[in-house]
């Protein structure tokens, strides 16, 4: 009887020991996998972003512009349509600003980011951060050398009357350049032919 009791108890202990060992193995595997994923995420290099060339193939800045609301527009080329959603942080002398970005619906490789205006010839540091996990994707230093103004901004400026309207001068006539003398008609005298008196016999 006692032998049977201790035999069953030993079996139960072995079962619990097996379950506990399996749980420890699963926990250890989970910890190792998480550490591996974290190390891969940390070791992922930060991309270098710069101005685009004639035929862009990598992440780059196409242009800097200005919209009708006087916001700066940063046009960024992304090589892959599955590129993660991101936002910009632009650091300059005046401070750091966040620029919200959205993909062009017609051209998914174009992304437009809107934020505070930057002065011409001002140096700035641009950083791209993933929206999902705040991971730094890319960074680069720029100097704002030119600003593209949208056509809608030009139209609004013309409608508002802030742009001067060109004046059309009257086309000058020939007499405005030259003072031509007026020709007067001088009557000519008809010569009178006179003959000597001839005597007749």
PDB file of C-alpha atoms in Angstrom:
ATOM      1  CA  UNK A   1       0.000   0.000   0.000  1.00  0.00           C
ATOM      2  CA  UNK A   2       2.740   2.416   1.005  1.00  0.00           C
ATOM      3  CA  UNK A   3       4.754   1.438  -2.012  1.00  0.00           C
ATOM      4  CA  UNK A   4       1.818   2.175  -4.264  1.00  0.00           C
ATOM      5  CA  UNK A   5       1.214   5.525  -2.571  1.00  0.00           C
ATOM      6  CA  UNK A   6       4.817   6.645  -2.870  1.00  0.00           C
ATOM      7  CA  UNK A   7       4.958   5.346  -6.439  1.00  0.00           C
ATOM      8  CA  UNK A   8       1.968   7.469  -7.513  1.00  0.00           C
ATOM      9  CA  UNK A   9       3.331  10.479  -5.659  1.00  0.00           C
ATOM     10  CA  UNK A  10       6.638  10.092  -7.439  1.00  0.00           C
ATOM     11  CA  UNK A  11       4.861   9.979 -10.769  1.00  0.00           C
ATOM     12  CA  UNK A  12       2.964  13.176  -9.953  1.00  0.00           C
ATOM     13  CA  UNK A  13       6.189  14.921  -8.969  1.00  0.00           C
ATOM     14  CA  UNK A  14       7.804  13.830 -12.206  1.00  0.00           C
ATOM     15  CA  UNK A  15       4.870  15.224 -14.198  1.00  0.00           C
ATOM     16  CA  UNK A  16       5.053  18.581 -12.397  1.00  0.00           C
ATOM     17  CA  UNK A  17       8.814  18.672 -12.839  1.00  0.00           C
ATOM     18  CA  UNK A  18       8.399  18.058 -16.569  1.00  0.00           C
ATOM     19  CA  UNK A  19       5.800  20.827 -16.899  1.00  0.00           C
ATOM     20  CA  UNK A  20       7.987  23.232 -14.938  1.00  0.00           C
ATOM     21  CA  UNK A  21      11.018  22.422 -17.078  1.00  0.00           C
ATOM     22  CA  UNK A  22       9.010  22.960 -20.261  1.00  0.00           C
ATOM     23  CA  UNK A  23       7.768  26.316 -18.984  1.00  0.00           C
ATOM     24  CA  UNK A  24      11.328  27.355 -18.185  1.00  0.00           C
ATOM     25  CA  UNK A  25      12.449  26.372 -21.676  1.00  0.00           C
ATOM     26  CA  UNK A  26       9.635  28.376 -23.285  1.00  0.00           C
ATOM     27  CA  UNK A  27      10.439  31.392 -21.127  1.00  0.00           C
ATOM     28  CA  UNK A  28      14.132  31.182 -21.971  1.00  0.00           C
ATOM     29  CA  UNK A  29      13.352  30.921 -25.699  1.00  0.00           C
ATOM     30  CA  UNK A  30      11.079  33.962 -25.469  1.00  0.00           C
ATOM     31  CA  UNK A  31      13.730  36.022 -23.691  1.00  0.00           C
ATOM     32  CA  UNK A  32      16.390  35.065 -26.233  1.00  0.00           C
ATOM     33  CA  UNK A  33      14.128  35.927 -29.183  1.00  0.00           C
ATOM     34  CA  UNK A  34      13.236  39.317 -27.688  1.00  0.00           C
ATOM     35  CA  UNK A  35      16.886  40.123 -27.062  1.00  0.00           C
ATOM     36  CA  UNK A  36      17.738  39.143 -30.621  1.00  0.00           C
ATOM     37  CA  UNK A  37      14.979  41.344 -32.034  1.00  0.00           C
ATOM     38  CA  UNK A  38      16.087  44.239 -29.852  1.00  0.00           C
ATOM     39  CA  UNK A  39      19.700  43.861 -30.937  1.00  0.00           C
ATOM     40  CA  UNK A  40      18.650  43.796 -34.601  1.00  0.00           C
ATOM     41  CA  UNK A  41      16.580  46.939 -34.118  1.00  0.00           C
ATOM     42  CA  UNK A  42      19.457  48.737 -32.431  1.00  0.00           C
ATOM     43  CA  UNK A  43      21.988  47.631 -35.016  1.00  0.00           C
ATOM     44  CA  UNK A  44      19.842  48.798 -37.961  1.00  0.00           C
ATOM     45  CA  UNK A  45      21.791  51.673 -39.529  1.00  0.00           C
ATOM     46  CA  UNK A  46      20.355  55.167 -39.811  1.00  0.00           C
ATOM     47  CA  UNK A  47      20.006  56.188 -43.459  1.00  0.00           C
ATOM     48  CA  UNK A  48      21.737  59.265 -44.824  1.00  0.00           C
ATOM     49  CA  UNK A  49      19.367  61.708 -46.528  1.00  0.00           C
ATOM     50  CA  UNK A  50      20.501  64.391 -48.989  1.00  0.00           C
ATOM     51  CA  UNK A  51      19.297  66.203 -52.109  1.00  0.00           C
ATOM     52  CA  UNK A  52      17.972  64.019 -54.937  1.00  0.00           C
ATOM     53  CA  UNK A  53      19.765  63.600 -58.237  1.00  0.00           C
ATOM     54  CA  UNK A  54      18.291  63.535 -61.733  1.00  0.00           C
ATOM     55  CA  UNK A  55      16.882  60.009 -61.307  1.00  0.00           C
ATOM     56  CA  UNK A  56      16.417  59.320 -57.574  1.00  0.00           C
ATOM     57  CA  UNK A  57      16.512  55.730 -56.392  1.00  0.00           C
ATOM     58  CA  UNK A  58      17.122  56.171 -52.655  1.00  0.00           C
ATOM     59  CA  UNK A  59      15.550  58.239 -49.900  1.00  0.00           C
ATOM     60  CA  UNK A  60      16.247  61.920 -50.654  1.00  0.00           C
ATOM     61  CA  UNK A  61      14.844  65.468 -50.612  1.00  0.00           C
ATOM     62  CA  UNK A  62      13.364  66.599 -53.922  1.00  0.00           C
ATOM     63  CA  UNK A  63      12.737  70.245 -53.013  1.00  0.00           C
ATOM     64  CA  UNK A  64      11.814  72.825 -50.407  1.00  0.00           C
ATOM     65  CA  UNK A  65       8.750  74.946 -51.099  1.00  0.00           C
ATOM     66  CA  UNK A  66       6.138  77.258 -49.640  1.00  0.00           C
ATOM     67  CA  UNK A  67       2.347  76.893 -49.694  1.00  0.00           C
ATOM     68  CA  UNK A  68      -0.452  79.487 -49.590  1.00  0.00           C
ATOM     69  CA  UNK A  69      -0.423  79.483 -45.766  1.00  0.00           C
ATOM     70  CA  UNK A  70       3.258  80.489 -45.675  1.00  0.00           C
ATOM     71  CA  UNK A  71       4.260  77.024 -44.420  1.00  0.00           C
ATOM     72  CA  UNK A  72       7.404  75.351 -45.647  1.00  0.00           C
ATOM     73  CA  UNK A  73       6.822  72.210 -47.711  1.00  0.00           C
ATOM     74  CA  UNK A  74       9.527  69.546 -47.804  1.00  0.00           C
ATOM     75  CA  UNK A  75       9.081  67.186 -50.756  1.00  0.00           C
ATOM     76  CA  UNK A  76      10.735  63.832 -50.007  1.00  0.00           C
ATOM     77  CA  UNK A  77      11.241  60.896 -52.366  1.00  0.00           C
ATOM     78  CA  UNK A  78      10.766  57.426 -50.850  1.00  0.00           C
ATOM     79  CA  UNK A  79      12.031  54.486 -52.925  1.00  0.00           C
ATOM     80  CA  UNK A  80       9.485  51.950 -51.670  1.00  0.00           C
ATOM     81  CA  UNK A  81       5.706  52.304 -51.473  1.00  0.00           C
ATOM     82  CA  UNK A  82       5.812  50.216 -48.276  1.00  0.00           C
ATOM     83  CA  UNK A  83       8.150  52.711 -46.646  1.00  0.00           C
ATOM     84  CA  UNK A  84       6.902  53.293 -43.072  1.00  0.00           C
ATOM     85  CA  UNK A  85       4.910  56.406 -42.257  1.00  0.00           C
ATOM     86  CA  UNK A  86       7.106  59.064 -40.716  1.00  0.00           C
ATOM     87  CA  UNK A  87       7.348  62.660 -39.575  1.00  0.00           C
ATOM     88  CA  UNK A  88      10.202  65.155 -39.644  1.00  0.00           C
ATOM     89  CA  UNK A  89      12.108  66.995 -36.984  1.00  0.00           C
ATOM     90  CA  UNK A  90      14.044  69.997 -38.267  1.00  0.00           C
ATOM     91  CA  UNK A  91      16.642  71.437 -35.939  1.00  0.00           C
ATOM     92  CA  UNK A  92      18.050  74.909 -36.659  1.00  0.00           C
ATOM     93  CA  UNK A  93      19.341  77.969 -34.838  1.00  0.00           C
ATOM     94  CA  UNK A  94      15.843  79.107 -33.820  1.00  0.00           C
ATOM     95  CA  UNK A  95      15.020  75.711 -32.290  1.00  0.00           C
ATOM     96  CA  UNK A  96      13.451  72.386 -33.249  1.00  0.00           C
ATOM     97  CA  UNK A  97      10.151  71.961 -35.113  1.00  0.00           C
ATOM     98  CA  UNK A  98       8.007  68.948 -36.002  1.00  0.00           C
ATOM     99  CA  UNK A  99       6.725  68.590 -39.573  1.00  0.00           C
ATOM    100  CA  UNK A 100       3.734  66.359 -40.295  1.00  0.00           C
ATOM    101  CA  UNK A 101       4.077  64.280 -43.471  1.00  0.00           C
ATOM    102  CA  UNK A 102       1.594  62.715 -45.882  1.00  0.00           C
ATOM    103  CA  UNK A 103       2.007  60.635 -49.026  1.00  0.00           C
ATOM    104  CA  UNK A 104       0.871  61.871 -52.409  1.00  0.00           C
ATOM    105  CA  UNK A 105      -2.180  59.818 -53.396  1.00  0.00           C
ATOM    106  CA  UNK A 106      -1.328  59.949 -57.093  1.00  0.00           C
ATOM    107  CA  UNK A 107       2.440  59.428 -56.702  1.00  0.00           C
ATOM    108  CA  UNK A 108       3.038  57.270 -53.575  1.00  0.00           C
ATOM    109  CA  UNK A 109       6.810  57.743 -53.797  1.00  0.00           C
ATOM    110  CA  UNK A 110       6.354  61.466 -53.076  1.00  0.00           C
ATOM    111  CA  UNK A 111       5.850  62.570 -49.472  1.00  0.00           C
ATOM    112  CA  UNK A 112       5.034  66.159 -48.470  1.00  0.00           C
ATOM    113  CA  UNK A 113       5.905  67.477 -45.008  1.00  0.00           C
ATOM    114  CA  UNK A 114       4.520  70.772 -43.672  1.00  0.00           C
ATOM    115  CA  UNK A 115       5.854  73.004 -40.915  1.00  0.00           C
ATOM    116  CA  UNK A 116       7.495  76.279 -39.928  1.00  0.00           C
ATOM    117  CA  UNK A 117       9.173  78.356 -42.607  1.00  0.00           C
ATOM    118  CA  UNK A 118      12.970  78.410 -42.740  1.00  0.00           C
ATOM    119  CA  UNK A 119      15.008  81.376 -43.952  1.00  0.00           C
ATOM    120  CA  UNK A 120      17.111  81.225 -47.090  1.00  0.00           C
ATOM    121  CA  UNK A 121      20.758  80.255 -46.585  1.00  0.00           C
ATOM    122  CA  UNK A 122      19.879  78.861 -43.144  1.00  0.00           C
ATOM    123  CA  UNK A 123      21.492  75.594 -42.086  1.00  0.00           C
ATOM    124  CA  UNK A 124      19.302  72.862 -40.631  1.00  0.00           C
ATOM    125  CA  UNK A 125      19.425  69.233 -39.532  1.00  0.00           C
ATOM    126  CA  UNK A 126      16.577  67.033 -40.781  1.00  0.00           C
ATOM    127  CA  UNK A 127      15.648  63.777 -39.015  1.00  0.00           C
ATOM    128  CA  UNK A 128      12.984  61.244 -40.062  1.00  0.00           C
ATOM    129  CA  UNK A 129      11.203  59.290 -37.310  1.00  0.00           C
ATOM    130  CA  UNK A 130       8.850  56.330 -37.797  1.00  0.00           C
ATOM    131  CA  UNK A 131       5.350  57.023 -36.487  1.00  0.00           C
ATOM    132  CA  UNK A 132       4.825  53.505 -35.195  1.00  0.00           C
ATOM    133  CA  UNK A 133       7.820  53.115 -32.885  1.00  0.00           C
ATOM    134  CA  UNK A 134       9.529  56.557 -32.904  1.00  0.00           C
ATOM    135  CA  UNK A 135      12.566  54.936 -34.514  1.00  0.00           C
ATOM    136  CA  UNK A 136      15.096  57.212 -36.216  1.00  0.00           C
ATOM    137  CA  UNK A 137      15.042  56.278 -39.908  1.00  0.00           C
ATOM    138  CA  UNK A 138      17.287  58.853 -41.560  1.00  0.00           C
ATOM    139  CA  UNK A 139      19.109  62.126 -40.943  1.00  0.00           C
ATOM    140  CA  UNK A 140      21.010  64.753 -42.915  1.00  0.00           C
ATOM    141  CA  UNK A 141      22.286  68.338 -42.915  1.00  0.00           C
ATOM    142  CA  UNK A 142      20.973  70.895 -45.401  1.00  0.00           C
ATOM    143  CA  UNK A 143      21.324  74.560 -46.336  1.00  0.00           C
ATOM    144  CA  UNK A 144      18.171  76.136 -47.751  1.00  0.00           C
ATOM    145  CA  UNK A 145      19.354  77.595 -51.059  1.00  0.00           C
ATOM    146  CA  UNK A 146      16.057  77.932 -52.942  1.00  0.00           C
ATOM    147  CA  UNK A 147      12.309  77.844 -52.269  1.00  0.00           C
ATOM    148  CA  UNK A 148       9.669  76.725 -54.748  1.00  0.00           C
ATOM    149  CA  UNK A 149       6.432  78.709 -54.598  1.00  0.00           C
ATOM    150  CA  UNK A 150       3.280  76.811 -55.566  1.00  0.00           C
ATOM    151  CA  UNK A 151       1.153  78.045 -58.467  1.00  0.00           C
ATOM    152  CA  UNK A 152      -1.839  78.430 -56.146  1.00  0.00           C
ATOM    153  CA  UNK A 153       0.186  80.819 -54.000  1.00  0.00           C
ATOM    154  CA  UNK A 154       1.043  82.888 -57.036  1.00  0.00           C
ATOM    155  CA  UNK A 155      -2.603  82.963 -58.142  1.00  0.00           C
ATOM    156  CA  UNK A 156      -3.769  84.005 -54.671  1.00  0.00           C
ATOM    157  CA  UNK A 157      -1.175  86.759 -54.562  1.00  0.00           C
ATOM    158  CA  UNK A 158      -2.342  88.052 -57.946  1.00  0.00           C
ATOM    159  CA  UNK A 159      -6.001  87.963 -56.879  1.00  0.00           C
ATOM    160  CA  UNK A 160      -5.209  89.789 -53.663  1.00  0.00           C
ATOM    161  CA  UNK A 161      -3.623  92.624 -55.578  1.00  0.00           C
ATOM    162  CA  UNK A 162      -0.322  92.486 -53.731  1.00  0.00           C
ATOM    163  CA  UNK A 163       1.605  91.905 -56.911  1.00  0.00           C
ATOM    164  CA  UNK A 164       2.028  95.019 -59.085  1.00  0.00           C
ATOM    165  CA  UNK A 165       0.185  94.948 -62.371  1.00  0.00           C
ATOM    166  CA  UNK A 166       2.282  95.641 -65.432  1.00  0.00           C
ATOM    167  CA  UNK A 167       1.534  98.909 -67.198  1.00  0.00           C
ATOM    168  CA  UNK A 168       1.334  99.018 -70.956  1.00  0.00           C
ATOM    169  CA  UNK A 169       2.837 102.115 -72.543  1.00  0.00           C
ATOM    170  CA  UNK A 170       1.430 103.590 -75.696  1.00  0.00           C
ATOM    171  CA  UNK A 171       3.401 102.566 -78.718  1.00  0.00           C
ATOM    172  CA  UNK A 172       5.332 105.600 -79.898  1.00  0.00           C
ATOM    173  CA  UNK A 173       4.793 106.807 -83.440  1.00  0.00           C
ATOM    174  CA  UNK A 174       7.494 107.622 -85.907  1.00  0.00           C
ATOM    175  CA  UNK A 175       7.060 111.315 -85.318  1.00  0.00           C
ATOM    176  CA  UNK A 176       7.935 110.838 -81.661  1.00  0.00           C
ATOM    177  CA  UNK A 177      11.455 109.737 -82.604  1.00  0.00           C
ATOM    178  CA  UNK A 178      12.096 112.050 -85.568  1.00  0.00           C
ATOM    179  CA  UNK A 179      11.066 115.663 -86.206  1.00  0.00           C
ATOM    180  CA  UNK A 180      10.620 115.570 -89.906  1.00  0.00           C
ATOM    181  CA  UNK A 181      10.513 118.893 -91.796  1.00  0.00           C
ATOM    182  CA  UNK A 182       7.300 119.676 -93.550  1.00  0.00           C
ATOM    183  CA  UNK A 183       7.689 120.052 -97.284  1.00  0.00           C
ATOM    184  CA  UNK A 184       5.947 123.139 -98.762  1.00  0.00           C
ATOM    185  CA  UNK A 185       5.020 123.335-102.387  1.00  0.00           C
ATOM    186  CA  UNK A 186       6.884 126.175-104.174  1.00  0.00           C
ATOM    187  CA  UNK A 187       5.229 127.325-107.395  1.00  0.00           C
ATOM    188  CA  UNK A 188       7.518 127.311-110.391  1.00  0.00           C
ATOM    189  CA  UNK A 189       7.372 130.034-112.962  1.00  0.00           C
ATOM    190  CA  UNK A 190       6.748 129.054-116.541  1.00  0.00           C
ATOM    191  CA  UNK A 191       9.518 130.552-118.667  1.00  0.00           C
ATOM    192  CA  UNK A 192       8.323 133.019-121.329  1.00  0.00           C
ATOM    193  CA  UNK A 193      10.054 132.720-124.635  1.00  0.00           C
ATOM    194  CA  UNK A 194      10.635 136.068-126.337  1.00  0.00           C
ATOM    195  CA  UNK A 195      11.504 136.484-129.968  1.00  0.00           C
ATOM    196  CA  UNK A 196      13.234 139.511-131.573  1.00  0.00           C
ATOM    197  CA  UNK A 197      11.104 141.752-133.757  1.00  0.00           C
ATOM    198  CA  UNK A 198      11.476 140.543-137.266  1.00  0.00           C
ATOM    199  CA  UNK A 199      11.061 143.021-140.134  1.00  0.00           C
ATOM    200  CA  UNK A 200       9.224 142.010-143.212  1.00  0.00           C
ATOM    201  CA  UNK A 201       9.922 143.688-146.522  1.00  0.00           C
TER     202      UNK A 201
END
